[in-house]
PDB file of C-alpha atoms in Angstrom:
ATOM      1  CA  MET G 114     115.944 108.051  85.814  1.00 83.00           C
ATOM      2  CA  TRP G 115     113.922 107.234  88.939  1.00 95.00           C
ATOM      3  CA  THR G 116     115.240 104.683  91.429  1.00 98.00           C
ATOM      4  CA  LEU G 117     113.015 101.832  92.607  1.00 98.00           C
ATOM      5  CA  SER G 118     113.362 100.099  95.954  1.00 98.00           C
ATOM      6  CA  GLY G 119     111.031  98.004  98.074  1.00 98.00           C
ATOM      7  CA  PHE G 120     110.172  96.548 101.476  1.00 98.00           C
ATOM      8  CA  ILE G 121     111.567  93.173 100.529  1.00 98.00           C
ATOM      9  CA  ASP G 122     110.539  91.440 103.750  1.00 97.00           C
ATOM     10  CA  GLU G 123     107.089  91.295 102.143  1.00 96.00           C
ATOM     11  CA  ILE G 124     108.584  88.692  99.787  1.00 97.00           C
ATOM     12  CA  SER G 125     109.694  86.210 102.443  1.00 97.00           C
ATOM     13  CA  GLU G 126     111.127  86.016 105.941  1.00 96.00           C
ATOM     14  CA  ASP G 127     114.277  84.519 104.413  1.00 97.00           C
ATOM     15  CA  PHE G 128     116.652  87.349 103.577  1.00 98.00           C
ATOM     16  CA  ASP G 129     118.412  85.486 100.806  1.00 98.00           C
ATOM     17  CA  LEU G 130     115.106  84.883  99.011  1.00 98.00           C
ATOM     18  CA  GLN G 131     114.123  88.525  99.564  1.00 98.00           C
ATOM     19  CA  CYS G 132     117.260  89.642  97.755  1.00 98.00           C
ATOM     20  CA  LYS G 133     117.028  86.992  95.043  1.00 98.00           C
ATOM     21  CA  VAL G 134     113.519  88.073  94.023  1.00 98.00           C
ATOM     22  CA  ALA G 135     114.361  91.800  94.256  1.00 98.00           C
ATOM     23  CA  SER G 136     117.466  91.360  92.133  1.00 98.00           C
ATOM     24  CA  GLY G 137     115.505  89.277  89.639  1.00 98.00           C
ATOM     25  CA  LEU G 138     113.113  92.192  89.139  1.00 98.00           C
ATOM     26  CA  GLY G 139     116.037  94.461  88.358  1.00 98.00           C
ATOM     27  CA  LEU G 140     116.021  96.369  91.650  1.00 98.00           C
ATOM     28  CA  ARG G 141     119.360  97.851  92.631  1.00 98.00           C
ATOM     29  CA  TYR G 142     118.168  99.144  96.020  1.00 98.00           C
ATOM     30  CA  VAL G 143     116.020  97.635  98.760  1.00 98.00           C
ATOM     31  CA  GLU G 144     114.425  98.835 101.976  1.00 98.00           C
ATOM     32  CA  VAL G 145     115.407  96.623 104.904  1.00 98.00           C
ATOM     33  CA  ARG G 146     112.785  96.204 107.618  1.00 98.00           C
ATOM     34  CA  SER G 147     113.250  92.645 108.854  1.00 97.00           C
ATOM     35  CA  ALA G 148     115.220  89.502 108.081  1.00 98.00           C
ATOM     36  CA  TRP G 149     114.576  85.930 109.189  1.00 97.00           C
ATOM     37  CA  GLY G 150     111.511  87.120 111.084  1.00 95.00           C
ATOM     38  CA  THR G 151     113.504  89.621 113.175  1.00 97.00           C
ATOM     39  CA  ASN G 152     113.275  93.400 113.043  1.00 97.00           C
ATOM     40  CA  ILE G 153     116.324  95.025 111.491  1.00 98.00           C
ATOM     41  CA  LEU G 154     117.084  96.851 114.752  1.00 98.00           C
ATOM     42  CA  ASP G 155     117.108  93.556 116.673  1.00 98.00           C
ATOM     43  CA  LEU G 156     119.656  91.745 114.509  1.00 98.00           C
ATOM     44  CA  ASP G 157     123.006  91.165 116.203  1.00 97.00           C
ATOM     45  CA  ALA G 158     126.350  92.158 114.710  1.00 97.00           C
ATOM     46  CA  ASP G 159     126.917  88.767 113.088  1.00 98.00           C
ATOM     47  CA  GLN G 160     123.462  88.826 111.493  1.00 98.00           C
ATOM     48  CA  LEU G 161     124.065  92.335 110.160  1.00 98.00           C
ATOM     49  CA  ASP G 162     127.327  91.114 108.660  1.00 98.00           C
ATOM     50  CA  THR G 163     125.388  88.335 106.946  1.00 98.00           C
ATOM     51  CA  VAL G 164     122.863  90.867 105.664  1.00 98.00           C
ATOM     52  CA  ARG G 165     125.698  92.859 104.109  1.00 98.00           C
ATOM     53  CA  GLU G 166     127.218  89.741 102.549  1.00 98.00           C
ATOM     54  CA  ILE G 167     123.907  88.723 100.966  1.00 98.00           C
ATOM     55  CA  LEU G 168     123.245  92.235  99.695  1.00 98.00           C
ATOM     56  CA  ASP G 169     126.694  92.318  98.122  1.00 98.00           C
ATOM     57  CA  ARG G 170     126.183  88.910  96.546  1.00 98.00           C
ATOM     58  CA  TYR G 171     123.071  90.141  94.734  1.00 98.00           C
ATOM     59  CA  GLY G 172     124.525  93.551  93.898  1.00 98.00           C
ATOM     60  CA  LEU G 173     122.009  95.392  96.089  1.00 98.00           C
ATOM     61  CA  LYS G 174     122.287  98.566  98.139  1.00 98.00           C
ATOM     62  CA  VAL G 175     119.985  99.819 100.900  1.00 98.00           C
ATOM     63  CA  SER G 176     117.796 102.868 100.266  1.00 98.00           C
ATOM     64  CA  SER G 177     116.371 103.060 103.778  1.00 98.00           C
ATOM     65  CA  ILE G 178     116.110 101.329 107.119  1.00 98.00           C
ATOM     66  CA  GLY G 179     112.406 100.569 107.572  1.00 98.00           C
ATOM     67  CA  SER G 180     112.554 101.130 111.315  1.00 98.00           C
ATOM     68  CA  PRO G 181     109.719 101.024 113.867  1.00 98.00           C
ATOM     69  CA  ILE G 182     110.984 104.194 115.568  1.00 98.00           C
ATOM     70  CA  GLY G 183     108.057 106.304 116.748  1.00 98.00           C
ATOM     71  CA  LYS G 184     105.610 103.445 116.312  1.00 97.00           C
ATOM     72  CA  ILE G 185     104.757 103.318 120.000  1.00 98.00           C
ATOM     73  CA  SER G 186     102.155 105.137 122.070  1.00 98.00           C
ATOM     74  CA  ILE G 187     102.850 108.743 122.959  1.00 98.00           C
ATOM     75  CA  ASP G 188     102.304 107.574 126.561  1.00 98.00           C
ATOM     76  CA  ASP G 189     104.991 104.860 126.421  1.00 98.00           C
ATOM     77  CA  GLU G 190     108.328 105.415 128.136  1.00 98.00           C
ATOM     78  CA  PHE G 191     110.580 107.424 125.843  1.00 98.00           C
ATOM     79  CA  PRO G 192     114.245 107.094 126.997  1.00 98.00           C
ATOM     80  CA  PRO G 193     114.616 103.449 125.865  1.00 97.00           C
ATOM     81  CA  HIS G 194     113.082 104.396 122.527  1.00 98.00           C
ATOM     82  CA  LEU G 195     115.518 107.272 122.112  1.00 98.00           C
ATOM     83  CA  GLU G 196     118.360 104.819 122.670  1.00 98.00           C
ATOM     84  CA  ARG G 197     116.810 102.579 120.027  1.00 98.00           C
ATOM     85  CA  MET G 198     116.902 105.563 117.660  1.00 98.00           C
ATOM     86  CA  ARG G 199     120.628 105.913 118.256  1.00 98.00           C
ATOM     87  CA  HIS G 200     121.031 102.239 117.410  1.00 98.00           C
ATOM     88  CA  ALA G 201     118.981 102.745 114.237  1.00 98.00           C
ATOM     89  CA  VAL G 202     121.540 105.336 113.125  1.00 98.00           C
ATOM     90  CA  GLU G 203     124.326 102.819 113.765  1.00 98.00           C
ATOM     91  CA  VAL G 204     122.497 100.194 111.684  1.00 98.00           C
ATOM     92  CA  ALA G 205     121.959 102.674 108.861  1.00 98.00           C
ATOM     93  CA  GLU G 206     125.647 103.512 108.858  1.00 98.00           C
ATOM     94  CA  THR G 207     126.575  99.830 108.909  1.00 98.00           C
ATOM     95  CA  LEU G 208     124.419  99.175 105.835  1.00 98.00           C
ATOM     96  CA  ASP G 209     125.285 102.490 104.119  1.00 98.00           C
ATOM     97  CA  ALA G 210     121.601 103.478 104.120  1.00 98.00           C
ATOM     98  CA  PRO G 211     120.974 107.195 103.451  1.00 98.00           C
ATOM     99  CA  TYR G 212     117.501 107.174 105.062  1.00 98.00           C
ATOM    100  CA  ILE G 213     115.714 105.892 108.166  1.00 98.00           C
ATOM    101  CA  ARG G 214     111.921 105.752 108.205  1.00 98.00           C
ATOM    102  CA  LEU G 215     110.199 106.733 111.446  1.00 98.00           C
ATOM    103  CA  PHE G 216     106.774 107.662 112.843  1.00 98.00           C
ATOM    104  CA  SER G 217     105.224 110.238 115.177  1.00 98.00           C
ATOM    105  CA  PHE G 218     103.652 108.085 117.894  1.00 98.00           C
ATOM    106  CA  PHE G 219     100.255 106.495 118.243  1.00 98.00           C
ATOM    107  CA  ILE G 220      97.632 108.696 119.895  1.00 98.00           C
ATOM    108  CA  PRO G 221      95.272 106.936 122.347  1.00 97.00           C
ATOM    109  CA  GLU G 222      91.845 106.226 120.901  1.00 96.00           C
ATOM    110  CA  GLY G 223      89.352 108.972 121.649  1.00 97.00           C
ATOM    111  CA  THR G 224      92.077 111.585 122.183  1.00 98.00           C
ATOM    112  CA  ASP G 225      92.350 114.654 119.974  1.00 98.00           C
ATOM    113  CA  PRO G 226      95.807 114.329 118.362  1.00 98.00           C
ATOM    114  CA  ASP G 227      96.280 118.091 118.509  1.00 98.00           C
ATOM    115  CA  SER G 228      96.066 117.922 122.294  1.00 98.00           C
ATOM    116  CA  ARG G 229      99.308 115.896 122.318  1.00 98.00           C
ATOM    117  CA  ARG G 230     101.166 118.154 119.885  1.00 98.00           C
ATOM    118  CA  ASP G 231     103.764 119.433 122.362  1.00 98.00           C
ATOM    119  CA  ASP G 232     104.613 115.916 123.550  1.00 98.00           C
ATOM    120  CA  VAL G 233     104.999 114.688 119.970  1.00 98.00           C
ATOM    121  CA  LEU G 234     107.178 117.602 118.865  1.00 98.00           C
ATOM    122  CA  THR G 235     109.441 117.253 121.907  1.00 98.00           C
ATOM    123  CA  ARG G 236     110.012 113.605 121.070  1.00 98.00           C
ATOM    124  CA  MET G 237     110.426 114.161 117.335  1.00 99.00           C
ATOM    125  CA  SER G 238     113.019 116.851 118.032  1.00 98.00           C
ATOM    126  CA  ALA G 239     114.918 114.470 120.314  1.00 98.00           C
ATOM    127  CA  LEU G 240     114.822 111.679 117.715  1.00 98.00           C
ATOM    128  CA  THR G 241     116.129 114.049 115.074  1.00 98.00           C
ATOM    129  CA  GLU G 242     118.886 115.298 117.354  1.00 98.00           C
ATOM    130  CA  ALA G 243     119.969 111.674 117.872  1.00 98.00           C
ATOM    131  CA  ALA G 244     120.942 111.579 114.201  1.00 98.00           C
ATOM    132  CA  ALA G 245     122.700 114.949 114.234  1.00 97.00           C
ATOM    133  CA  ASP G 246     126.232 113.559 114.095  1.00 95.00           C
ATOM    134  CA  SER G 247     125.457 111.354 111.088  1.00 97.00           C
ATOM    135  CA  ASP G 248     124.659 111.925 107.423  1.00 97.00           C
ATOM    136  CA  VAL G 249     121.432 109.945 107.702  1.00 98.00           C
ATOM    137  CA  ILE G 250     118.140 111.623 106.769  1.00 98.00           C
ATOM    138  CA  LEU G 251     115.047 110.706 108.782  1.00 98.00           C
ATOM    139  CA  VAL G 252     111.798 110.444 106.832  1.00 99.00           C
ATOM    140  CA  HIS G 253     108.483 110.586 108.664  1.00 98.00           C
ATOM    141  CA  GLU G 254     105.828 108.235 107.322  1.00 98.00           C
ATOM    142  CA  ASN G 255     102.175 109.301 107.508  1.00 98.00           C
ATOM    143  CA  GLU G 256     100.934 106.139 109.238  1.00 97.00           C
ATOM    144  CA  LYS G 257      97.295 106.037 110.304  1.00 96.00           C
ATOM    145  CA  GLU G 258      96.478 106.599 113.987  1.00 97.00           C
ATOM    146  CA  ILE G 259      99.710 108.465 114.735  1.00 98.00           C
ATOM    147  CA  TYR G 260      99.982 112.240 115.226  1.00 98.00           C
ATOM    148  CA  GLY G 261     101.222 112.822 111.684  1.00 98.00           C
ATOM    149  CA  ASP G 262      98.484 110.940 109.868  1.00 98.00           C
ATOM    150  CA  ILE G 263      97.021 113.845 107.869  1.00 98.00           C
ATOM    151  CA  PRO G 264      98.816 116.452 105.734  1.00 98.00           C
ATOM    152  CA  ARG G 265      98.342 119.357 108.144  1.00 98.00           C
ATOM    153  CA  ARG G 266     100.030 117.533 111.029  1.00 98.00           C
ATOM    154  CA  CYS G 267     102.770 116.102 108.801  1.00 99.00           C
ATOM    155  CA  LEU G 268     103.594 119.672 107.838  1.00 98.00           C
ATOM    156  CA  ASP G 269     103.476 120.733 111.479  1.00 98.00           C
ATOM    157  CA  ILE G 270     106.073 118.117 112.439  1.00 99.00           C
ATOM    158  CA  VAL G 271     108.602 118.872 109.753  1.00 98.00           C
ATOM    159  CA  THR G 272     108.325 122.659 109.966  1.00 98.00           C
ATOM    160  CA  SER G 273     108.287 122.775 113.770  1.00 98.00           C
ATOM    161  CA  VAL G 274     111.314 120.514 114.219  1.00 98.00           C
ATOM    162  CA  SER G 275     112.901 122.446 111.356  1.00 98.00           C
ATOM    163  CA  SER G 276     115.948 120.287 110.762  1.00 98.00           C
ATOM    164  CA  PRO G 277     117.598 119.442 107.424  1.00 97.00           C
ATOM    165  CA  GLN G 278     117.758 115.864 108.709  1.00 98.00           C
ATOM    166  CA  LEU G 279     113.988 115.444 109.046  1.00 98.00           C
ATOM    167  CA  LYS G 280     111.975 115.069 105.852  1.00 98.00           C
ATOM    168  CA  LEU G 281     108.734 113.369 104.836  1.00 99.00           C
ATOM    169  CA  ALA G 282     107.989 110.004 103.276  1.00 98.00           C
ATOM    170  CA  TRP G 283     104.862 110.109 101.092  1.00 98.00           C
ATOM    171  CA  ASP G 284     102.550 107.102 101.451  1.00 98.00           C
ATOM    172  CA  PRO G 285      99.373 107.574  99.393  1.00 98.00           C
ATOM    173  CA  ALA G 286      97.586 104.499 100.735  1.00 98.00           C
ATOM    174  CA  ASN G 287      97.987 105.607 104.339  1.00 98.00           C
ATOM    175  CA  PHE G 288      96.494 108.997 103.480  1.00 98.00           C
ATOM    176  CA  VAL G 289      93.537 107.312 101.772  1.00 98.00           C
ATOM    177  CA  GLN G 290      92.981 105.146 104.849  1.00 98.00           C
ATOM    178  CA  VAL G 291      92.376 108.269 106.951  1.00 98.00           C
ATOM    179  CA  GLY G 292      90.017 109.771 104.392  1.00 98.00           C
ATOM    180  CA  VAL G 293      92.491 112.030 102.573  1.00 98.00           C
ATOM    181  CA  ARG G 294      92.817 112.344  98.797  1.00 98.00           C
ATOM    182  CA  PRO G 295      96.612 112.547  98.754  1.00 98.00           C
ATOM    183  CA  PHE G 296      97.396 114.564  95.656  1.00 98.00           C
ATOM    184  CA  THR G 297      94.326 116.800  95.824  1.00 98.00           C
ATOM    185  CA  GLU G 298      94.585 117.605  99.528  1.00 98.00           C
ATOM    186  CA  GLY G 299      98.245 117.201 100.398  1.00 98.00           C
ATOM    187  CA  TYR G 300     100.678 117.440  97.509  1.00 98.00           C
ATOM    188  CA  GLN G 301     101.177 121.205  97.221  1.00 98.00           C
ATOM    189  CA  MET G 302     101.339 121.547 100.996  1.00 98.00           C
ATOM    190  CA  LEU G 303     103.906 118.822 101.581  1.00 98.00           C
ATOM    191  CA  ARG G 304     105.925 118.594  98.374  1.00 98.00           C
ATOM    192  CA  PRO G 305     108.742 120.946  99.544  1.00 98.00           C
ATOM    193  CA  HIS G 306     109.452 118.514 102.390  1.00 98.00           C
ATOM    194  CA  VAL G 307     108.919 115.155 100.628  1.00 98.00           C
ATOM    195  CA  ASP G 308     112.166 113.262 100.126  1.00 98.00           C
ATOM    196  CA  TYR G 309     111.009 109.650  99.763  1.00 98.00           C
ATOM    197  CA  ILE G 310     108.021 107.955  98.117  1.00 98.00           C
ATOM    198  CA  GLN G 311     106.358 104.725  99.239  1.00 98.00           C
ATOM    199  CA  ILE G 312     104.288 102.919  96.637  1.00 98.00           C
ATOM    200  CA  LYS G 313     100.986 101.440  97.654  1.00 97.00           C
ATOM    201  CA  ASP G 314      97.391 102.424  96.949  1.00 98.00           C
ATOM    202  CA  ALA G 315      94.055 102.013  98.731  1.00 98.00           C
ATOM    203  CA  LEU G 316      90.307 102.460  98.325  1.00 98.00           C
ATOM    204  CA  LEU G 317      88.419 105.229 100.100  1.00 98.00           C
ATOM    205  CA  THR G 318      85.330 103.043 100.404  1.00 98.00           C
ATOM    206  CA  ASP G 319      86.807 100.456 102.763  1.00 97.00           C
ATOM    207  CA  ALA G 320      90.561 101.235 103.099  1.00 96.00           C
ATOM    208  CA  THR G 321      91.521  98.059 101.228  1.00 96.00           C
ATOM    209  CA  VAL G 322      95.087  98.173  99.917  1.00 96.00           C
ATOM    210  CA  VAL G 323      95.432  97.643  96.166  1.00 97.00           C
ATOM    211  CA  VAL G 324      98.218  97.916  93.598  1.00 97.00           C
ATOM    212  CA  ALA G 325      99.364 101.346  92.462  1.00 98.00           C
ATOM    213  CA  GLY G 326      96.831 103.020  90.192  1.00 98.00           C
ATOM    214  CA  ALA G 327      93.914 100.780  91.193  1.00 98.00           C
ATOM    215  CA  GLY G 328      92.784 102.855  94.160  1.00 98.00           C
ATOM    216  CA  ASP G 329      92.104 106.417  95.276  1.00 98.00           C
ATOM    217  CA  GLY G 330      95.711 107.307  96.071  1.00 98.00           C
ATOM    218  CA  GLU G 331      95.996 109.489  92.945  1.00 98.00           C
ATOM    219  CA  VAL G 332      99.281 107.765  92.113  1.00 98.00           C
ATOM    220  CA  VAL G 333      99.327 108.737  88.445  1.00 98.00           C
ATOM    221  CA  GLU G 334      98.622 112.397  89.221  1.00 98.00           C
ATOM    222  CA  THR G 335     101.392 112.354  91.829  1.00 98.00           C
ATOM    223  CA  VAL G 336     103.876 110.707  89.462  1.00 98.00           C
ATOM    224  CA  ARG G 337     103.181 113.356  86.818  1.00 98.00           C
ATOM    225  CA  ALA G 338     103.624 116.175  89.321  1.00 98.00           C
ATOM    226  CA  LEU G 339     106.842 114.701  90.716  1.00 98.00           C
ATOM    227  CA  ARG G 340     108.271 114.465  87.222  1.00 98.00           C
ATOM    228  CA  ALA G 341     107.291 118.074  86.521  1.00 98.00           C
ATOM    229  CA  ASP G 342     108.904 119.110  89.821  1.00 96.00           C
ATOM    230  CA  GLY G 343     112.155 117.346  88.947  1.00 96.00           C
ATOM    231  CA  PHE G 344     111.944 114.849  91.817  1.00 97.00           C
ATOM    232  CA  ASP G 345     114.990 112.576  91.842  1.00 94.00           C
ATOM    233  CA  GLY G 346     114.675 110.087  94.686  1.00 95.00           C
ATOM    234  CA  PHE G 347     113.552 106.644  95.762  1.00 98.00           C
ATOM    235  CA  PHE G 348     110.204 104.969  95.105  1.00 98.00           C
ATOM    236  CA  SER G 349     109.841 102.098  97.562  1.00 98.00           C
ATOM    237  CA  LEU G 350     107.330  99.331  96.813  1.00 98.00           C
ATOM    238  CA  GLU G 351     105.277  98.326  99.870  1.00 96.00           C
ATOM    239  CA  PRO G 352     102.645  95.952  98.452  1.00 94.00           C
ATOM    240  CA  HIS G 353     100.660  95.128 101.641  1.00 92.00           C
ATOM    241  CA  LEU G 354      98.659  92.674  99.552  1.00 92.00           C
ATOM    242  CA  GLY G 355      99.162  89.573 101.677  1.00 79.00           C
ATOM    243  CA  GLU G 356      98.764  88.313 105.219  1.00 72.00           C
ATOM    244  CA  PHE G 357      99.611  90.957 107.804  1.00 69.00           C
ATOM    245  CA  THR G 358     102.505  90.320 110.179  1.00 66.00           C
ATOM    246  CA  ALA G 359     104.209  92.200 112.989  1.00 59.00           C
ATOM    247  CA  PHE G 360     106.334  93.989 110.390  1.00 65.00           C
ATOM    248  CA  GLY G 361     103.747  94.822 107.720  1.00 69.00           C
ATOM    249  CA  ALA G 362     102.458  92.155 105.379  1.00 75.00           C
ATOM    250  CA  LEU G 363     103.840  88.958 103.911  1.00 88.00           C
ATOM    251  CA  SER G 364     102.804  89.362 100.284  1.00 88.00           C
ATOM    252  CA  GLY G 365     105.069  86.667  98.855  1.00 94.00           C
ATOM    253  CA  PRO G 366     107.078  86.761  95.616  1.00 97.00           C
ATOM    254  CA  GLU G 367     104.015  86.677  93.329  1.00 97.00           C
ATOM    255  CA  LEU G 368     102.173  89.606  94.906  1.00 96.00           C
ATOM    256  CA  PHE G 369     105.379  91.598  95.321  1.00 97.00           C
ATOM    257  CA  THR G 370     105.996  91.118  91.607  1.00 98.00           C
ATOM    258  CA  LYS G 371     102.402  92.138  90.894  1.00 97.00           C
ATOM    259  CA  SER G 372     102.974  95.367  92.824  1.00 97.00           C
ATOM    260  CA  TRP G 373     106.228  96.012  90.953  1.00 98.00           C
ATOM    261  CA  LYS G 374     104.523  95.447  87.589  1.00 98.00           C
ATOM    262  CA  ALA G 375     101.591  97.750  88.387  1.00 98.00           C
ATOM    263  CA  PHE G 376     103.891 100.629  89.261  1.00 98.00           C
ATOM    264  CA  THR G 377     106.404 100.080  86.477  1.00 98.00           C
ATOM    265  CA  ASP G 378     103.505  99.894  84.008  1.00 98.00           C
ATOM    266  CA  ILE G 379     102.502 103.385  85.180  1.00 98.00           C
ATOM    267  CA  LEU G 380     106.048 104.648  84.710  1.00 98.00           C
ATOM    268  CA  THR G 381     106.285 103.090  81.262  1.00 98.00           C
ATOM    269  CA  GLY G 382     102.923 104.555  80.287  1.00 98.00           C
ATOM    270  CA  GLU G 383     104.134 107.995  81.363  1.00 98.00           C
ATOM    271  CA  GLY G 384     107.434 107.594  79.525  1.00 97.00           C
ATOM    272  CA  ILE G 385     109.495 107.711  82.708  1.00 97.00           C
ATOM    273  CA  ALA G 386     112.788 105.802  82.861  1.00 96.00           C
ATOM    274  CA  TYR G 387     113.515 103.840  86.030  1.00 96.00           C
ATOM    275  CA  ALA G 388     116.100 101.485  87.469  1.00 95.00           C
TER     276      ALA G 388
END
């Protein structure tokens, strides 16, 4: 039985509506990135209490904190960001989230990412150490234009930091958008370190994001391989089909549902149970 989740702020800025739609689709877990137009790490204690109350009302749990940690330039000041990482751990513990998503820093345009490897690894090690006293697992997302945007550098991060608290999130669309065929070029290399799956797809021709199975993200091939490998984790819907915002994309209830249906149709077609 695979467990579905989703970036529910793509449904609406209103957190109650986010949870209502997610619950209506049968989701039992959600990924929290923003609520009421505010990043999850910028909500105050009272707002976080309200988030918990709404989640409880709809019978939802949190699979991951969709944080923006590491989504700054490698040249930006680091100490305040490290403190923000510590706060992210506190938020994850408050919401009983087992995972926090993070990134490996934007590399200035025209710069060879490999030339900034030491700087990136120093920072990634420090971010991981900030979670050392918790049970939270950090998952690095392969966002485009950061150091870990291609499989080789994703592997470099996780093996060089070498911590049981740093794993990989697999985002097929992001790989496609940097010219990588995810399953063909990255699966065998990265699978031992992949702990979390994000569901969106994209076209190699123009990087357009599409529903799962409609692009070049080799989603079906990946699903089959994950089943054969005995993967037992979260699959988080990230439609990115609507208007882009500071947090990702506001897809709305209809397009979020469309994304959910496309992926669950794949699972049903493959005979895979999900909840």
